[in-house]
XYZ file of C-alpha atoms in Angstrom:
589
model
C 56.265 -1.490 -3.596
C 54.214 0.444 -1.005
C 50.921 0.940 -1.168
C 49.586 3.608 1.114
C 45.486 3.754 2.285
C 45.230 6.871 4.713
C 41.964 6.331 6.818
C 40.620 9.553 8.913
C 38.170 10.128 10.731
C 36.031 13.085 9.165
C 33.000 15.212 10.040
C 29.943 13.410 9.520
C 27.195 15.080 6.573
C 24.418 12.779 7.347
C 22.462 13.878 4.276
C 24.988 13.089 2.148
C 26.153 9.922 3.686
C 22.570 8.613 3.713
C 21.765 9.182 -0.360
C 25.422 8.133 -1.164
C 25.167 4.682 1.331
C 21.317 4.017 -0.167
C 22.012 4.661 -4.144
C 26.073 4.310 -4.276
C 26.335 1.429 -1.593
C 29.093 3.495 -0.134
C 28.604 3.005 3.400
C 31.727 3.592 4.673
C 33.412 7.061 5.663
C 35.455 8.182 2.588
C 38.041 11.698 2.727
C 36.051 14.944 2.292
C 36.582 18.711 2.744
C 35.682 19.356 6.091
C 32.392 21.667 4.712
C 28.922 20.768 5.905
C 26.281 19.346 3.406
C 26.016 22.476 0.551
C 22.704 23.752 -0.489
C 21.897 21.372 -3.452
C 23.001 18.462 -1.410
C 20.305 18.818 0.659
C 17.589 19.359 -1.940
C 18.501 16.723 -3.661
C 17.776 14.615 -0.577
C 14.530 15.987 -0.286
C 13.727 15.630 -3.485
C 15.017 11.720 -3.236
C 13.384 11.203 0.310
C 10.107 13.146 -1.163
C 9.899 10.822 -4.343
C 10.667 7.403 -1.952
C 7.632 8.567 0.618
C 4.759 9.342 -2.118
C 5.776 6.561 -4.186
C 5.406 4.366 -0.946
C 2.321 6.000 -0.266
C 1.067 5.208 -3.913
C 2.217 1.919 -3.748
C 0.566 1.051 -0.328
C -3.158 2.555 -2.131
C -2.885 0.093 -4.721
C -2.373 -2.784 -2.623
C -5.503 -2.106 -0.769
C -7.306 -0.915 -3.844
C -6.775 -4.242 -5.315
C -10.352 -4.938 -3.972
C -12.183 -2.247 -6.118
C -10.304 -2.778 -9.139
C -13.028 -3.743 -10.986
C -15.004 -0.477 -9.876
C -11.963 1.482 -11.065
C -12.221 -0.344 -14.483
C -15.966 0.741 -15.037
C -15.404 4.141 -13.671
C -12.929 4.562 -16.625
C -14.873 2.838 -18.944
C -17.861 5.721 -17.940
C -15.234 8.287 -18.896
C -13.751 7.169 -22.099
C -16.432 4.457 -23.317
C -13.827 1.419 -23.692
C -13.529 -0.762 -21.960
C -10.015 -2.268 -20.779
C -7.632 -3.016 -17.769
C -6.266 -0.181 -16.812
C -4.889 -1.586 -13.390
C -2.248 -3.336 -15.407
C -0.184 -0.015 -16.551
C -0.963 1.541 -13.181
C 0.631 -1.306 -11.022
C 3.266 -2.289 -13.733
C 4.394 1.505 -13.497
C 4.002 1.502 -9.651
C 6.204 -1.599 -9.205
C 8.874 -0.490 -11.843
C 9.108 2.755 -10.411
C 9.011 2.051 -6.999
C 12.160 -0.977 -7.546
C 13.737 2.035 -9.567
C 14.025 5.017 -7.287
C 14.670 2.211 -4.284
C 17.991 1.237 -6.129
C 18.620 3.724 -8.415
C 19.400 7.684 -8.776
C 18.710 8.447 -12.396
C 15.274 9.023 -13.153
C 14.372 10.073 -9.463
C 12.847 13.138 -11.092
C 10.753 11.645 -13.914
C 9.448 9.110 -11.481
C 8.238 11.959 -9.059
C 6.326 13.544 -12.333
C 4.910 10.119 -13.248
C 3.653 9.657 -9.475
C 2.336 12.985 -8.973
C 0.332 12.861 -12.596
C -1.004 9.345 -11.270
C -2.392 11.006 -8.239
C -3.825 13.899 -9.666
C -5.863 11.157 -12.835
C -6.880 9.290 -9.792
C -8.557 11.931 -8.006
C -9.988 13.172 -11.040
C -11.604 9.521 -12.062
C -11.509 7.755 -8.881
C -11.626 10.332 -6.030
C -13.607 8.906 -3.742
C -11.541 5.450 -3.061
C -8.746 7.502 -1.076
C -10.908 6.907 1.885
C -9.956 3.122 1.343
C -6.496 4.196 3.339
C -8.742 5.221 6.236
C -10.453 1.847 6.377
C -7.168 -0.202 5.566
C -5.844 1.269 8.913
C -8.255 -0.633 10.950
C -6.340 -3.694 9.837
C -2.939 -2.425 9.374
C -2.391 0.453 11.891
C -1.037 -2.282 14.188
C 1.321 -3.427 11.886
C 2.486 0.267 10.583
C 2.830 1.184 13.846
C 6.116 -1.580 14.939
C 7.330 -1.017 11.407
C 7.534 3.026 12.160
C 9.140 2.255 15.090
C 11.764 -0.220 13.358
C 12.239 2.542 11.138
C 12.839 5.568 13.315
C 15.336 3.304 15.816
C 17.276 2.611 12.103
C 17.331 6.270 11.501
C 18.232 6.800 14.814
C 21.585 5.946 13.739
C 21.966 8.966 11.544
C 20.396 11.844 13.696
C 22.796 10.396 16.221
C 25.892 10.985 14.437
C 24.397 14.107 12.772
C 23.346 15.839 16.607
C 25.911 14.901 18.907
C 29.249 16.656 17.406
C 30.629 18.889 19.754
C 29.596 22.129 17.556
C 25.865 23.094 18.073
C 23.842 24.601 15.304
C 20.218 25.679 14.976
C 19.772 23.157 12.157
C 20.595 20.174 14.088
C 18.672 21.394 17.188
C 15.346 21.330 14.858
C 16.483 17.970 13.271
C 16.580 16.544 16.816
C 13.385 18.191 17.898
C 11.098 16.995 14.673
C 12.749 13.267 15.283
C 11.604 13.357 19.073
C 8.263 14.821 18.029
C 7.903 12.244 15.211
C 9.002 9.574 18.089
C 6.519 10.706 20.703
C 3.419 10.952 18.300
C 4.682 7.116 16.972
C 4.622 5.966 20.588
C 1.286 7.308 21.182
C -0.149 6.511 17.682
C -2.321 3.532 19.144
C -4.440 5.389 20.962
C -5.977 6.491 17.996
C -6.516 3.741 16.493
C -10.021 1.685 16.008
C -9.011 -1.650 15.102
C -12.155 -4.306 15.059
C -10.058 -7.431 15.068
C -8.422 -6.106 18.355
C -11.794 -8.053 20.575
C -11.608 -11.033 22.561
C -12.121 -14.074 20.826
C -15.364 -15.507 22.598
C -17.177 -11.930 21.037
C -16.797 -12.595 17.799
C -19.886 -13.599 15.958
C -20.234 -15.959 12.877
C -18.716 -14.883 9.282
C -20.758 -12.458 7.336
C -22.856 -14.033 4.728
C -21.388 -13.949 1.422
C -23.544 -12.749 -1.474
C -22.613 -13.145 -4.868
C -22.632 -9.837 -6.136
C -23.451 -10.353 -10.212
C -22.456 -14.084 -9.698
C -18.643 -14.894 -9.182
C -17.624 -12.508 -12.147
C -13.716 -13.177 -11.663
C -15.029 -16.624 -13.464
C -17.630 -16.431 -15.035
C -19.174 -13.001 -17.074
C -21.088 -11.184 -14.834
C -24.862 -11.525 -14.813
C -24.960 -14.601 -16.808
C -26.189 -17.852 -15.497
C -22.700 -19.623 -15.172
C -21.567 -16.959 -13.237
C -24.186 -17.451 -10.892
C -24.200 -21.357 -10.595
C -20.206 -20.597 -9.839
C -21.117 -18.401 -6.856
C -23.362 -21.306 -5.425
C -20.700 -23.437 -5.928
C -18.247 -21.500 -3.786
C -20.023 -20.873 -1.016
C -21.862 -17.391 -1.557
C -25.790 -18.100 0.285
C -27.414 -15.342 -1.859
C -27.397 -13.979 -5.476
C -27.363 -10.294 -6.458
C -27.953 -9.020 -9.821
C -29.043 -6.076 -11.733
C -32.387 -5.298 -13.143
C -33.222 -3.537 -16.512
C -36.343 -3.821 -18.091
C -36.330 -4.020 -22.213
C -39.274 -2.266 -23.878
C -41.261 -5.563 -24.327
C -41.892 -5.763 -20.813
C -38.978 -8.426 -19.771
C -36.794 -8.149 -17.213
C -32.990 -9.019 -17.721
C -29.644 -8.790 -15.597
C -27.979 -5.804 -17.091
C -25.426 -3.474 -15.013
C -24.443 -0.800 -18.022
C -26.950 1.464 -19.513
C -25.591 0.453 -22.913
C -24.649 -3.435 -23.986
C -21.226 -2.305 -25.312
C -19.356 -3.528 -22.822
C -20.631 -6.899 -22.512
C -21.959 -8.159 -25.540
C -20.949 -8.027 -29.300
C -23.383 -5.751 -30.024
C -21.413 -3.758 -32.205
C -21.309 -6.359 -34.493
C -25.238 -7.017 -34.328
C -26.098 -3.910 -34.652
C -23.435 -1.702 -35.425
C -26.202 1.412 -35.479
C -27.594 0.946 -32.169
C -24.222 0.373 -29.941
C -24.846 3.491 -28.128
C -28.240 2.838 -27.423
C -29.721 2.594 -23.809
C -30.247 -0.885 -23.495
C -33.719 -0.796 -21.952
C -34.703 0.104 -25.527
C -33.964 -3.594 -27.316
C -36.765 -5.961 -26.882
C -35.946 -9.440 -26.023
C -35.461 -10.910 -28.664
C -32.708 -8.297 -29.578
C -31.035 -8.817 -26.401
C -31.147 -12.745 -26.146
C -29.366 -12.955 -30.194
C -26.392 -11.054 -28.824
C -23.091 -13.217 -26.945
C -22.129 -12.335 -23.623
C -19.012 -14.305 -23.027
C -16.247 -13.158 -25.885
C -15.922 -9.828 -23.968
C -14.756 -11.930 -21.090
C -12.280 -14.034 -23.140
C -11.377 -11.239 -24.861
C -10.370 -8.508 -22.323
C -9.832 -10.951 -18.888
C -10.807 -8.613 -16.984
C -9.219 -10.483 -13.341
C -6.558 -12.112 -15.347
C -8.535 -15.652 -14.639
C -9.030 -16.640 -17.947
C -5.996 -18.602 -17.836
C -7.440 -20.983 -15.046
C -10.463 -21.872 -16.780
C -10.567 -24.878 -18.503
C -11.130 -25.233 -22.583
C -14.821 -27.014 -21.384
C -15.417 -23.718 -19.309
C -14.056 -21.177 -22.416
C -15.910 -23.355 -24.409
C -18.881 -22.931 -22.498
C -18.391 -18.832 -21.754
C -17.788 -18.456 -25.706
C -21.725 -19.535 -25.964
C -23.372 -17.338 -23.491
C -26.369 -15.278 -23.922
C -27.811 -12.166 -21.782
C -30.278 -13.610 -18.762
C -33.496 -12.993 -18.026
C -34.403 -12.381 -14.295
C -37.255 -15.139 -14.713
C -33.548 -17.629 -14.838
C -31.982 -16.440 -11.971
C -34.689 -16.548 -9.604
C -35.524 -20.204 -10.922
C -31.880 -20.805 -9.838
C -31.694 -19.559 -6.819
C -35.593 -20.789 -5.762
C -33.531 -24.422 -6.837
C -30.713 -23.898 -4.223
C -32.996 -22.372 -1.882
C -31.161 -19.202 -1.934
C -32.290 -15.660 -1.283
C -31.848 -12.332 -3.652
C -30.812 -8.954 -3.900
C -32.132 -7.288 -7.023
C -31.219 -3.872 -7.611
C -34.010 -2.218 -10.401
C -32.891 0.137 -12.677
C -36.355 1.984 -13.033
C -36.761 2.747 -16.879
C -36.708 6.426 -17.878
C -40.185 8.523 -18.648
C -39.939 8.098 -22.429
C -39.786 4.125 -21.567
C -42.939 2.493 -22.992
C -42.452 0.422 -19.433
C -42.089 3.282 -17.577
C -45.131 2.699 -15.544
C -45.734 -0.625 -15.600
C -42.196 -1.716 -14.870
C -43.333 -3.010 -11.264
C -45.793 -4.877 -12.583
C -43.549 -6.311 -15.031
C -40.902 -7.688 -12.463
C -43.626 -8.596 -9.854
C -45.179 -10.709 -12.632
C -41.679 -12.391 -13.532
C -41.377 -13.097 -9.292
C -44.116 -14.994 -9.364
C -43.462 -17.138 -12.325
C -40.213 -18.142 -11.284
C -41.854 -19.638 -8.209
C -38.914 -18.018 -5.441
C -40.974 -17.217 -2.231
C -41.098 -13.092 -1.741
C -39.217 -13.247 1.703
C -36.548 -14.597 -0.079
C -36.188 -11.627 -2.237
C -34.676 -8.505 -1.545
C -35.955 -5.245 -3.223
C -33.988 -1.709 -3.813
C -34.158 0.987 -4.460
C -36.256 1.761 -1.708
C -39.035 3.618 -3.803
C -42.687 2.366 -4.581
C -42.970 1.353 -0.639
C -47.041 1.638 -0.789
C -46.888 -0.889 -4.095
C -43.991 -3.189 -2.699
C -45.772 -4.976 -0.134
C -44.118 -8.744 0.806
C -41.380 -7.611 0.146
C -38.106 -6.532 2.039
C -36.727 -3.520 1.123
C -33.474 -1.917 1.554
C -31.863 1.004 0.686
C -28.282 2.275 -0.599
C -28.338 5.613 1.784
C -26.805 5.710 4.923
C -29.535 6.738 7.033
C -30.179 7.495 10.548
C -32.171 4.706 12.243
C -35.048 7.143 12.889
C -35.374 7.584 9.072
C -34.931 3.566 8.417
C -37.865 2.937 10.965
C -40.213 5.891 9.477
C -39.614 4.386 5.800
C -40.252 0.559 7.382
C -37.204 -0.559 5.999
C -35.289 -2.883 7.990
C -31.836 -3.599 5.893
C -29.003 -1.273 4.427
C -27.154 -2.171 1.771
C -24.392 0.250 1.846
C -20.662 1.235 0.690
C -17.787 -0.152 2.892
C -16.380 3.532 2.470
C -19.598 5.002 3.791
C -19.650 3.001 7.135
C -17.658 2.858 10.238
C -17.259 0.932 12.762
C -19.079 2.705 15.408
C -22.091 3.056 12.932
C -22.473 -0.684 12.169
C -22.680 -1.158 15.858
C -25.237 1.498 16.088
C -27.334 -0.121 13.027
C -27.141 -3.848 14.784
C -28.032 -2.661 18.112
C -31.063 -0.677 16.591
C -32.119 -4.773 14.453
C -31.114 -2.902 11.113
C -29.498 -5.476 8.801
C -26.334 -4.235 7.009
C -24.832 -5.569 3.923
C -21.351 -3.943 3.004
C -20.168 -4.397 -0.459
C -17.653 -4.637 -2.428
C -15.484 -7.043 -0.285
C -13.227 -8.827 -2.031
C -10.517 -9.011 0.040
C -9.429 -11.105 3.225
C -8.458 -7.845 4.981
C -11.304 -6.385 4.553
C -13.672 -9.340 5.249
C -12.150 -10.366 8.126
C -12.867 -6.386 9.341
C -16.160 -6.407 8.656
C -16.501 -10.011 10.322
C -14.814 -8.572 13.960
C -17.260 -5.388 13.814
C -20.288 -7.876 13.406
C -21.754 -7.265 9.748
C -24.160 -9.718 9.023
C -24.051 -9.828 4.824
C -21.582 -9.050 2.561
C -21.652 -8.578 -1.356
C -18.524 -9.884 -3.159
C -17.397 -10.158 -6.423
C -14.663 -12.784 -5.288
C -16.863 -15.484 -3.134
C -13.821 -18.086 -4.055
C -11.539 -16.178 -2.431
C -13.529 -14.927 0.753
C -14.786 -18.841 0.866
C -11.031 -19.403 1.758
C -11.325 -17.639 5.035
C -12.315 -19.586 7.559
C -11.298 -17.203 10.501
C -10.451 -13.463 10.317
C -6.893 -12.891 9.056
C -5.678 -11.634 12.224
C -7.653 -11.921 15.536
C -5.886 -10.125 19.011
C -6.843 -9.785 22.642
C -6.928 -5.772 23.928
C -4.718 -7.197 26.718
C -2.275 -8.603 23.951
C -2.209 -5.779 22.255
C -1.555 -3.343 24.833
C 1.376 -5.855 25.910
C 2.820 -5.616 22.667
C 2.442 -2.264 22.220
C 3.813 -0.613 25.238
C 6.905 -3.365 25.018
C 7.488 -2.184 21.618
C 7.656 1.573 22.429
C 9.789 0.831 25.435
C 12.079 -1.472 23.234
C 13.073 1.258 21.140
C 13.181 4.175 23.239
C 15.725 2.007 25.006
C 17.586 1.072 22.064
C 17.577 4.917 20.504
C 19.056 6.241 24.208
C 21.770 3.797 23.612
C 22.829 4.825 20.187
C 22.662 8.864 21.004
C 25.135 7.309 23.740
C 27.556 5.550 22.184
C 27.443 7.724 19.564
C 28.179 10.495 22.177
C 30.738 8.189 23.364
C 32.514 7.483 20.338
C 32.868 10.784 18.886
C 33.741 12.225 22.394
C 37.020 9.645 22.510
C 38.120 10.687 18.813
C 38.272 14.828 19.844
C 39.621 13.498 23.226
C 42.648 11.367 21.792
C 46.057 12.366 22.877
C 48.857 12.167 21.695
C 48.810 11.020 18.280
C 49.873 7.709 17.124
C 50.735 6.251 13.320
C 50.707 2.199 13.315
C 52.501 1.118 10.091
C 52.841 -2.751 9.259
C 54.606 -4.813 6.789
C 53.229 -7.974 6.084
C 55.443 -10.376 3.475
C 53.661 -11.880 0.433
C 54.033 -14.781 -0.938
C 56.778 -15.059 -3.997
C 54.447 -15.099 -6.386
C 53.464 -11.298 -5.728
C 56.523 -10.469 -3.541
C 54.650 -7.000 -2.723
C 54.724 -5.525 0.944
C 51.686 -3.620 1.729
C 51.918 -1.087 4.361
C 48.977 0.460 5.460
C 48.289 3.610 7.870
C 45.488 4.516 10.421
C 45.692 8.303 11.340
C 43.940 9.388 13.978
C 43.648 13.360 14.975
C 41.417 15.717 16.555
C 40.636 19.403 15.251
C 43.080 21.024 13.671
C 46.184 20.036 15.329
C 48.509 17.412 12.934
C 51.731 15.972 12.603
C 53.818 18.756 10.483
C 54.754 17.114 7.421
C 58.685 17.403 7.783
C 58.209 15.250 10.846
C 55.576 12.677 8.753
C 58.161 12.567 5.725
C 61.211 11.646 8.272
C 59.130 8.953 10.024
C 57.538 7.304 7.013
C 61.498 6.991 5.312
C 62.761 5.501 8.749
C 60.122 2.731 8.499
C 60.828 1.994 4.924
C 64.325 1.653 6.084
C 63.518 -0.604 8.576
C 61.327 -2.508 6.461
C 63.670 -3.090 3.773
C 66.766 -4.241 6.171
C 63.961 -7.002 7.042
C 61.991 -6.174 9.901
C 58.736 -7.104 9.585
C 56.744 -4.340 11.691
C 57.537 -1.268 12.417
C 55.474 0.400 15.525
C 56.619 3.781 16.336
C 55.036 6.765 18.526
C 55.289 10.711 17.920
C 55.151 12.896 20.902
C 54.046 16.227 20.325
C 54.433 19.153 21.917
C 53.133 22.933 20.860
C 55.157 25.687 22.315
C 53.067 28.814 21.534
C 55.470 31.914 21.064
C 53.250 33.720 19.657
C 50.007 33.987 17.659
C 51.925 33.233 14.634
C 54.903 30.954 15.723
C 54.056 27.661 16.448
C 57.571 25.188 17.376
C 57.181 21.711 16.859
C 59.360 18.876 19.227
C 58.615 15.675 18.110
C 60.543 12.573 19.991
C 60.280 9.296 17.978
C 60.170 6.091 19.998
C 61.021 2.900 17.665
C 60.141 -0.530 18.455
C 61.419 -3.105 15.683
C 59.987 -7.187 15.512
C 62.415 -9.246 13.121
């Protein structure tokens, strides 16, 4: 038996190749009509390439918006009133999509819906945290910026093959010009860029201070006394809580305007669950538990971790009272942040509220320059006190209000403007930062304070994740560039030179070979390589004779069979074409 494999070499349709190799694993050149890429062909490989970019897009904003999950959880809880995880579907989805359009081609379309309603819920709930991309490219431009290169040299491959045939076409002129474009602006990207952690090493100044922003809430509920005895215990050198005063005139750490979230007061009092919860007295307030929600929900997926003597322990807890905290922090000798949810007009408190939380300051005993006072308001009354604000103000405006911190959004800062605040003696605390990326940012451009939900995990950093000398970097960046400009020429080369030696090859040869199996198959497999160039072939008469010569040869025992056809074109006219073909035979017994 013969088995025959004719191997050609075809025109290349880089589209299709591309989605074929990536979701068919079909890398290798297969027969095809000799028509370019149709219509649909190439929408569907915008539609695939489309789907693969946003996803990565999507994917790449939640893994740098891992360090306002929380926020994202109480923004939703605002909107709908419950309270639940709703990072887990998000990132599940994300994750399960993105392994699915990388390695599959059903569903491409229902994942681009899914993606594109994702985007369009976040910007309705959470619109503001796109600008975390912005700040995530101080820390990972440098990194982006080698894998785009990586990228476009891989590609490279492609356009190659795609631009260099010997036919010329508007199409592949503008495919060539938008990958040179895209090339250029890659090389020159880093000029752009503002990367803190790109300083010399003897500049940089000692880590921010960590504050515990409402405690260490990842393991302990937030606002309650065990969650701030865990952020002394891992490191954080201040305490920040929030203020609400109940309508018996005592302060207590409260950061929703109702107690739904955090306490079972829907089992208390079933009647008053809406309630603003500056209108309980104290009594009220200190009956309800403030730990099942935690155990409950797990709202950082930590509950896990914690031993039974710690669930045990968070099962019990009550709402504190300011008067607690400051006790606890005057112990450890730490300072505090306390930001004072004024009560509203119809408050019985409402104007006695300062006097109610100076009162509590001075029974705990904490000394008033260790206590930090916002909002800025009440400046006349609030004297002893520092004061700080949550505007981002011009340092004119800071020194006419006499305040000499900011305590301010990491989205609402830059760079430059931190180094304007610190050169001015304005204090700046950034919060949330619960991530090593972003601490170790804020640590290169200076920031004295930061406010963290996570002080276990920025207590881990001892240095800033990645730390580089402008010298070093401009070393690795130019090398980089010229690295794969250098390796790109070469492929448009020998991808010049390759498919200039198959239109070049003359005359055209047919290799056959016989190779003997063992007995146990007794099969002879012959295989063919053709090889041609435009439109001229072998006529098959001439094929048909040479094919049954070697077969004859084969079965009288040789064992290869090598023979070359000459041919010659003798042009008569436009429409007479004679063939002379001259067949040379060389047998090996």
């Amino acid at each position: 038996m013969v088995k025959h494999q004719p191997l050609q070499v075809y025109e290349k349709q880089v589209l299709l190749s591309l989605v074929t190799g990536i979701y068919g694993c079909r890398w290798k050149r297969y027969q095809r009509s000799q028509d370019e890429s149709s219509k649909w062909e190439c929408a569907w490989f915008t539609i695939l390439s489309s789907s693969f970019l946003l996803l990565l897009f999507w994917t790449y904003f939640w893994l740098v918006a891992q360090n306002d999950f929380n926020d994202f959880n109480w923004s939703v809880y605002n909107h709908s009133g419950e309270w639940r995880d709703e990072t887990i579907p998000i990132v599940t989805s994300t994750t399960v999509g993105f392994i699915y359009i990388t390695f599959l081609l059903i569903g491409v379309l229902a994942t681009l819906l899914t993606i594109v309603s994702g985007f369009v819920s976040v910007d309705d709930v959470w619109g503001n945290e796109w600008e975390i991309i912005l700040v995530s490219l101080q820390f990972t431009a440098p990194f982006l910026h080698i894998g785009g290169l990586v990228t476009l040299t891989a590609v490279s491959w492609l356009i190659a093959g795609y631009v260099v045939r010997k036919e010329r076409s508007n199409f592949q002129v503008t495919v060539l010009a938008i990958y040179i474009l895209a090339l250029l602006a890659l090389c020159l990207a880093p000029l752009t860029f503002t990367c803190p952690c790109i300083m010399d090493r003897h500049v940089l100044k000692p880590p921010p201070v960590i504050i515990g922003r409402r405690g260490a809430p990842m393991l302990a509920p937030e606002n309650t006394m065990m969650s701030f005895s865990r952020a002394l215990q891992h490191g954080a050198s201040s305490l920040e809580a929030d203020v609400t005063i109940s309508v018996d005139g005592v302060p207590f750490l409260m950061r929703d305007h109702t107690l739904r979230r955090t306490t079972d007061v829907s089992k208390v009092f079933p009647s008053r669950e809406h309630e603003d919860a500056s209108f309980f007295n104290w009594t009220e307030i200190h009956s309800l538990n403030a730990g099942h929600w935690f155990l409950e929900s797990d709202p950082y997926w930590t509950v896990k971790t914690l031993s039974p003597k710690d669930r045990s322990r968070i099962g019990n807890l009550t709402i504190c009272s300011l008067v607690e905290m400051l006790r606890l922090a005057a112990r450890a000798n730490s300072s505090v942040l306390l930001n004072i949810r004024k009560p509203a007009p119809e408050h019985p408190r409402f104007r006695s509220w300062f006097m109610d939380t100076l009162w509590t300051l001075q029974k705990a005993g904490i000394s008033h320059r260790k206590v930090t006072w916002a909002p800025d308001t009440d400046r006349g009354r609030v004297r002893g006190l520092l004061q700080t604000t949550n505007e981002k103000l011009s340092v004119e405006e800071i020194r006419h209000r006499g305040i000499t911190s900011l305590t301010i959004h990491y989205r609402k800062i830059s760079h430059h403007d931190i180094q304007v605040y610190l050169a001015h003696n304005v204090s700046v605390t950034v919060y949330p930062v619960n991530e090593p990326w972003l601490y170790s940012i804020l640590w290169c451009s200076g920031v004295p304070s930061v406010s963290s939900d996570a002080p276990q995990v920025l207590q881990k950093v001892p240095y800033p994740v990645w730390l580089m000398s402008h010298s070093a970097y401009n070393f690795i960046w130019i090398s980089s560039d010229l690295v794969s400009v250098a390796v790109i020429m070469g492929i448009f080369f020998f991808q010049k030179w390759k498919i200039s030696g198959m239109q070049n090859y003359n005359p055209e040869q047919i290799m056959l070979s016989a190779v003997v199996r063992r007995p146990s198959r007794d099969v002879n497999i012959m295989k063919e390589k053709l090889i041609f160039s435009g439109a001229a072939q072998i006529p098959v008469t001439v094929f048909k004779l040479a094919m049954m010569l070697a077969k004859l040869l084969i079965a009288t025992g040789a064992e290869k069979v090598q023979f070359t056809i000459f041919e010659a074109k003798f042009c008569k006219s436009r429409a007479i074409i004679i063939y002379l073909a001259i067949v040379v035979v060389h047998i090996s017994r």
